[in-house]
mmCIF file of C-alpha atoms in Angstrom:
data_model
loop_
_atom_site.group_PDB
_atom_site.id
_atom_site.type_symbol
_atom_site.label_atom_id
_atom_site.label_comp_id
_atom_site.label_asym_id
_atom_site.label_seq_id
_atom_site.Cartn_x
_atom_site.Cartn_y
_atom_site.Cartn_z
ATOM 1 C CA MET A 1 202.991 123.024 -17.133
ATOM 2 C CA VAL A 2 201.405 122.439 -13.751
ATOM 3 C CA VAL A 3 204.025 120.228 -12.524
ATOM 4 C CA ALA A 4 206.979 122.679 -13.469
ATOM 5 C CA GLY A 5 205.132 125.939 -12.282
ATOM 6 C CA PHE A 6 204.601 124.096 -8.774
ATOM 7 C CA ALA A 7 208.361 122.783 -9.308
ATOM 8 C CA LEU A 8 209.205 126.536 -9.721
ATOM 9 C CA ARG A 9 206.954 127.417 -6.636
ATOM 10 C CA LEU A 10 208.725 125.374 -4.321
ATOM 11 C CA ASN A 11 212.613 125.815 -5.381
ATOM 12 C CA PRO A 12 212.306 129.097 -7.466
ATOM 13 C CA ALA A 13 215.875 128.371 -8.791
ATOM 14 C CA TYR A 14 215.407 125.150 -10.256
ATOM 15 C CA THR A 15 216.732 125.739 -13.615
ATOM 16 C CA GLU A 16 215.572 122.575 -15.734
ATOM 17 C CA ALA A 17 212.028 123.236 -14.370
ATOM 18 C CA ALA A 18 212.057 127.031 -15.860
ATOM 19 C CA LEU A 19 213.046 126.085 -18.633
ATOM 20 C CA ASN A 20 210.641 123.314 -19.067
ATOM 21 C CA LEU A 21 208.172 125.841 -18.158
ATOM 22 C CA ALA A 22 209.444 128.602 -21.168
ATOM 23 C CA VAL A 23 209.357 125.783 -23.609
ATOM 24 C CA ILE A 24 205.747 124.859 -22.848
ATOM 25 C CA TYR A 25 204.975 128.477 -22.580
ATOM 26 C CA ASN A 26 206.580 129.028 -26.006
ATOM 27 C CA ASP A 27 204.472 126.067 -27.849
ATOM 28 C CA MET A 28 201.712 127.079 -26.792
ATOM 29 C CA GLY A 29 202.055 130.698 -28.059
ATOM 30 C CA LYS A 30 202.292 132.207 -25.068
ATOM 31 C CA TYR A 31 205.791 134.311 -25.901
ATOM 32 C CA ALA A 32 205.557 137.102 -23.624
ATOM 33 C CA GLU A 33 205.412 134.413 -19.972
ATOM 34 C CA ALA A 34 207.954 132.266 -21.770
ATOM 35 C CA LYS A 35 210.650 135.084 -22.156
ATOM 36 C CA GLU A 36 209.655 136.347 -18.674
ATOM 37 C CA VAL A 37 210.199 132.457 -16.941
ATOM 38 C CA TYR A 38 213.245 132.298 -19.409
ATOM 39 C CA GLN A 39 214.891 135.220 -17.930
ATOM 40 C CA ALA A 40 214.288 134.648 -14.606
ATOM 41 C CA ALA A 41 216.222 131.349 -14.862
ATOM 42 C CA LEU A 42 218.864 133.489 -16.709
ATOM 43 C CA SER A 43 218.862 136.202 -13.847
ATOM 44 C CA ARG A 44 219.198 133.047 -11.099
ATOM 45 C CA GLN A 45 221.860 131.661 -12.330
ATOM 46 C CA LYS A 46 225.263 131.917 -9.826
ATOM 47 C CA GLY A 47 228.576 132.267 -10.306
ATOM 48 C CA ALA A 48 230.989 134.459 -12.331
ATOM 49 C CA PRO A 49 231.652 133.672 -16.179
ATOM 50 C CA GLY A 50 232.937 130.370 -16.895
ATOM 51 C CA GLU A 51 231.455 129.022 -13.690
ATOM 52 C CA LEU A 52 229.173 126.267 -13.917
ATOM 53 C CA ASP A 53 225.364 126.444 -13.214
ATOM 54 C CA PRO A 54 224.191 124.994 -10.024
ATOM 55 C CA TYR A 55 222.024 123.081 -12.270
ATOM 56 C CA VAL A 56 224.907 121.853 -14.291
ATOM 57 C CA MET A 57 226.853 121.297 -11.543
ATOM 58 C CA LYS A 58 224.291 118.683 -10.065
ATOM 59 C CA LYS A 59 223.985 117.008 -13.461
ATOM 60 C CA VAL A 60 227.780 116.549 -13.447
ATOM 61 C CA ALA A 61 227.697 115.015 -10.240
ATOM 62 C CA ASN A 62 225.328 112.517 -10.972
ATOM 63 C CA MET A 63 227.179 111.458 -14.299
ATOM 64 C CA TYR A 64 230.205 110.763 -11.981
ATOM 65 C CA ALA A 65 228.310 109.134 -9.666
ATOM 66 C CA ASP A 66 226.535 106.906 -12.431
ATOM 67 C CA ILE A 67 230.285 105.952 -13.575
ATOM 68 C CA GLY A 68 231.049 104.860 -10.026
ATOM 69 C CA ASP A 69 227.998 102.900 -9.940
ATOM 70 C CA VAL A 70 229.289 100.929 -13.103
ATOM 71 C CA PHE A 71 232.813 99.957 -11.138
ATOM 72 C CA ALA A 72 231.429 99.439 -7.904
ATOM 73 C CA SER A 73 228.728 97.017 -9.594
ATOM 74 C CA SER A 74 232.197 95.304 -10.364
ATOM 75 C CA GLY A 75 233.703 95.376 -7.409
ATOM 76 C CA VAL A 76 236.191 97.703 -8.532
ATOM 77 C CA TRP A 77 236.372 99.563 -5.405
ATOM 78 C CA GLN A 78 238.878 102.392 -5.897
ATOM 79 C CA LYS A 79 237.769 103.140 -9.111
ATOM 80 C CA ALA A 80 234.318 103.521 -7.766
ATOM 81 C CA ILE A 81 235.450 105.303 -5.015
ATOM 82 C CA GLU A 82 237.332 108.094 -6.866
ATOM 83 C CA GLU A 83 234.594 108.644 -9.231
ATOM 84 C CA TYR A 84 232.057 108.959 -6.287
ATOM 85 C CA ARG A 85 234.504 111.539 -4.615
ATOM 86 C CA ARG A 86 234.907 113.322 -8.191
ATOM 87 C CA ALA A 87 230.791 113.776 -7.787
ATOM 88 C CA LEU A 88 230.912 115.174 -4.396
ATOM 89 C CA ALA A 89 233.332 117.409 -5.728
ATOM 90 C CA HIS A 90 230.939 119.020 -7.786
ATOM 91 C CA PHE A 91 228.163 118.776 -5.718
ATOM 92 C CA PRO A 92 228.720 117.814 -1.521
ATOM 93 C CA GLU A 93 225.062 118.072 -0.346
ATOM 94 C CA PHE A 94 223.895 114.546 -2.700
ATOM 95 C CA VAL A 95 223.505 112.265 0.559
ATOM 96 C CA ASP A 96 222.652 109.709 -1.439
ATOM 97 C CA ILE A 97 226.027 110.180 -3.732
ATOM 98 C CA ARG A 98 228.003 109.929 -0.191
ATOM 99 C CA LEU A 99 226.306 107.151 0.889
ATOM 100 C CA LYS A 100 227.467 104.867 -2.054
ATOM 101 C CA LEU A 101 231.003 106.357 -1.168
ATOM 102 C CA GLY A 102 230.481 104.844 2.448
ATOM 103 C CA ASN A 103 229.483 101.938 0.979
ATOM 104 C CA ALA A 104 232.315 101.888 -1.606
ATOM 105 C CA LEU A 105 234.823 102.476 1.274
ATOM 106 C CA ARG A 106 233.074 99.943 3.688
ATOM 107 C CA ASP A 107 233.382 97.134 0.631
ATOM 108 C CA ALA A 108 236.871 98.028 0.271
ATOM 109 C CA GLY A 109 237.689 97.208 3.848
ATOM 110 C CA ASP A 110 238.364 101.186 4.744
ATOM 111 C CA ASN A 111 235.764 100.861 7.800
ATOM 112 C CA ALA A 112 237.023 104.289 9.542
ATOM 113 C CA ALA A 113 236.689 106.206 6.407
ATOM 114 C CA ALA A 114 233.404 104.838 5.627
ATOM 115 C CA LEU A 115 232.345 105.326 9.046
ATOM 116 C CA ALA A 116 233.355 109.201 8.217
ATOM 117 C CA GLU A 117 230.972 109.441 5.601
ATOM 118 C CA TYR A 118 228.055 107.841 7.112
ATOM 119 C CA GLU A 119 228.540 110.513 10.048
ATOM 120 C CA GLN A 120 228.499 113.115 7.351
ATOM 121 C CA VAL A 121 225.466 111.425 5.540
ATOM 122 C CA ILE A 122 223.642 111.658 8.886
ATOM 123 C CA ALA A 123 224.812 115.572 9.751
ATOM 124 C CA GLN A 124 223.691 116.316 6.196
ATOM 125 C CA ASN A 125 220.212 114.539 6.492
ATOM 126 C CA PRO A 126 219.175 113.139 9.660
ATOM 127 C CA SER A 127 216.168 111.667 8.567
ATOM 128 C CA TYR A 128 217.521 109.565 5.169
ATOM 129 C CA ILE A 129 217.004 106.671 6.926
ATOM 130 C CA PRO A 130 219.588 103.973 4.444
ATOM 131 C CA GLY A 131 222.180 106.504 5.872
ATOM 132 C CA ARG A 132 221.503 105.448 9.666
ATOM 133 C CA ILE A 133 221.215 101.870 8.696
ATOM 134 C CA ASN A 134 224.631 101.651 6.749
ATOM 135 C CA TYR A 135 225.698 103.497 9.477
ATOM 136 C CA GLY A 136 225.133 100.490 11.791
ATOM 137 C CA ILE A 137 226.030 97.831 9.373
ATOM 138 C CA ALA A 138 229.783 99.345 9.543
ATOM 139 C CA LEU A 139 229.658 100.022 12.908
ATOM 140 C CA TYR A 140 228.799 96.304 13.403
ATOM 141 C CA SER A 141 231.535 95.362 10.617
ATOM 142 C CA ALA A 142 234.019 97.398 12.822
ATOM 143 C CA GLY A 143 232.890 95.665 16.077
ATOM 144 C CA ARG A 144 231.040 97.998 17.494
ATOM 145 C CA ARG A 145 228.253 95.899 17.994
ATOM 146 C CA ASP A 146 226.244 97.714 20.622
ATOM 147 C CA GLU A 147 226.161 100.952 18.701
ATOM 148 C CA ALA A 148 224.790 99.351 15.971
ATOM 149 C CA VAL A 149 222.158 98.023 17.683
ATOM 150 C CA LYS A 150 221.759 101.641 19.038
ATOM 151 C CA VAL A 151 221.578 102.740 15.165
ATOM 152 C CA TRP A 152 219.045 99.827 13.891
ATOM 153 C CA GLU A 153 216.588 100.838 17.002
ATOM 154 C CA ASP A 154 216.777 104.753 16.165
ATOM 155 C CA VAL A 155 215.747 103.680 12.996
ATOM 156 C CA LEU A 156 212.908 101.544 13.912
ATOM 157 C CA VAL A 157 211.749 104.910 16.296
ATOM 158 C CA ARG A 158 211.852 107.009 13.188
ATOM 159 C CA SER A 159 210.649 104.457 10.340
ATOM 160 C CA PRO A 160 208.318 101.680 12.370
ATOM 161 C CA GLY A 161 208.399 98.535 10.660
ATOM 162 C CA ASN A 162 211.816 99.349 8.814
ATOM 163 C CA LYS A 163 212.260 95.690 7.313
ATOM 164 C CA SER A 164 215.754 95.972 6.670
ATOM 165 C CA ALA A 165 216.358 97.643 10.497
ATOM 166 C CA GLN A 166 214.294 94.965 11.799
ATOM 167 C CA MET A 167 216.384 92.429 9.849
ATOM 168 C CA TYR A 168 219.909 93.470 10.964
ATOM 169 C CA LEU A 169 218.467 93.905 14.675
ATOM 170 C CA ASN A 170 217.675 89.946 14.238
ATOM 171 C CA LEU A 171 220.538 88.940 12.653
ATOM 172 C CA VAL A 172 223.008 90.576 15.650
ATOM 173 C CA LYS A 173 220.535 89.611 18.152
ATOM 174 C CA ASP A 174 219.833 86.106 17.103
ATOM 175 C CA PRO A 175 222.329 84.782 14.382
ATOM 176 C CA GLY A 176 220.369 81.899 13.346
ATOM 177 C CA LYS A 177 217.118 84.203 12.984
ATOM 178 C CA ALA A 178 217.534 85.698 9.731
ATOM 179 C CA GLU A 179 214.115 86.283 8.451
ATOM 180 C CA VAL A 180 212.302 89.746 9.026
ATOM 181 C CA THR A 181 209.271 89.888 11.221
ATOM 182 C CA GLY A 182 207.004 92.200 11.320
#
């Protein structure tokens, strides 16, 4: 109950937390509180009749991303790309799914499209370190070594001691040195 209440204070539009809190109140016999929380959750739902609630849109996006993960883990890049794009069509704010799309595009050999996705990830969330690390990988794969090095060095400024960024820098600066320092 405390967690759901805290989640609602952080994000009043968090439908799942509101519904969970309403159920808890109901189970505790606090019917007035349950009804109040439930009604507030319903009143916050956005969209016209027939449109999905943002909470549902996020769930659907994650389901498409899960399907994309299955294809990606099997090396079926085009199907993975399709599913990640479907996910992002439902909720484009998910930088982790956009990162997966970028990775699938990169692994499918479409470096230009991958770079565009990584740039979008960074624009959406500049502090998302995995986006920056993968952006560096794509830059390096595109033959843009100096830019990749700058990206990974920037990661180390933002996240001192980041083992992935340090490993990539070690590999690029001294290809015979593949171990992580630090």
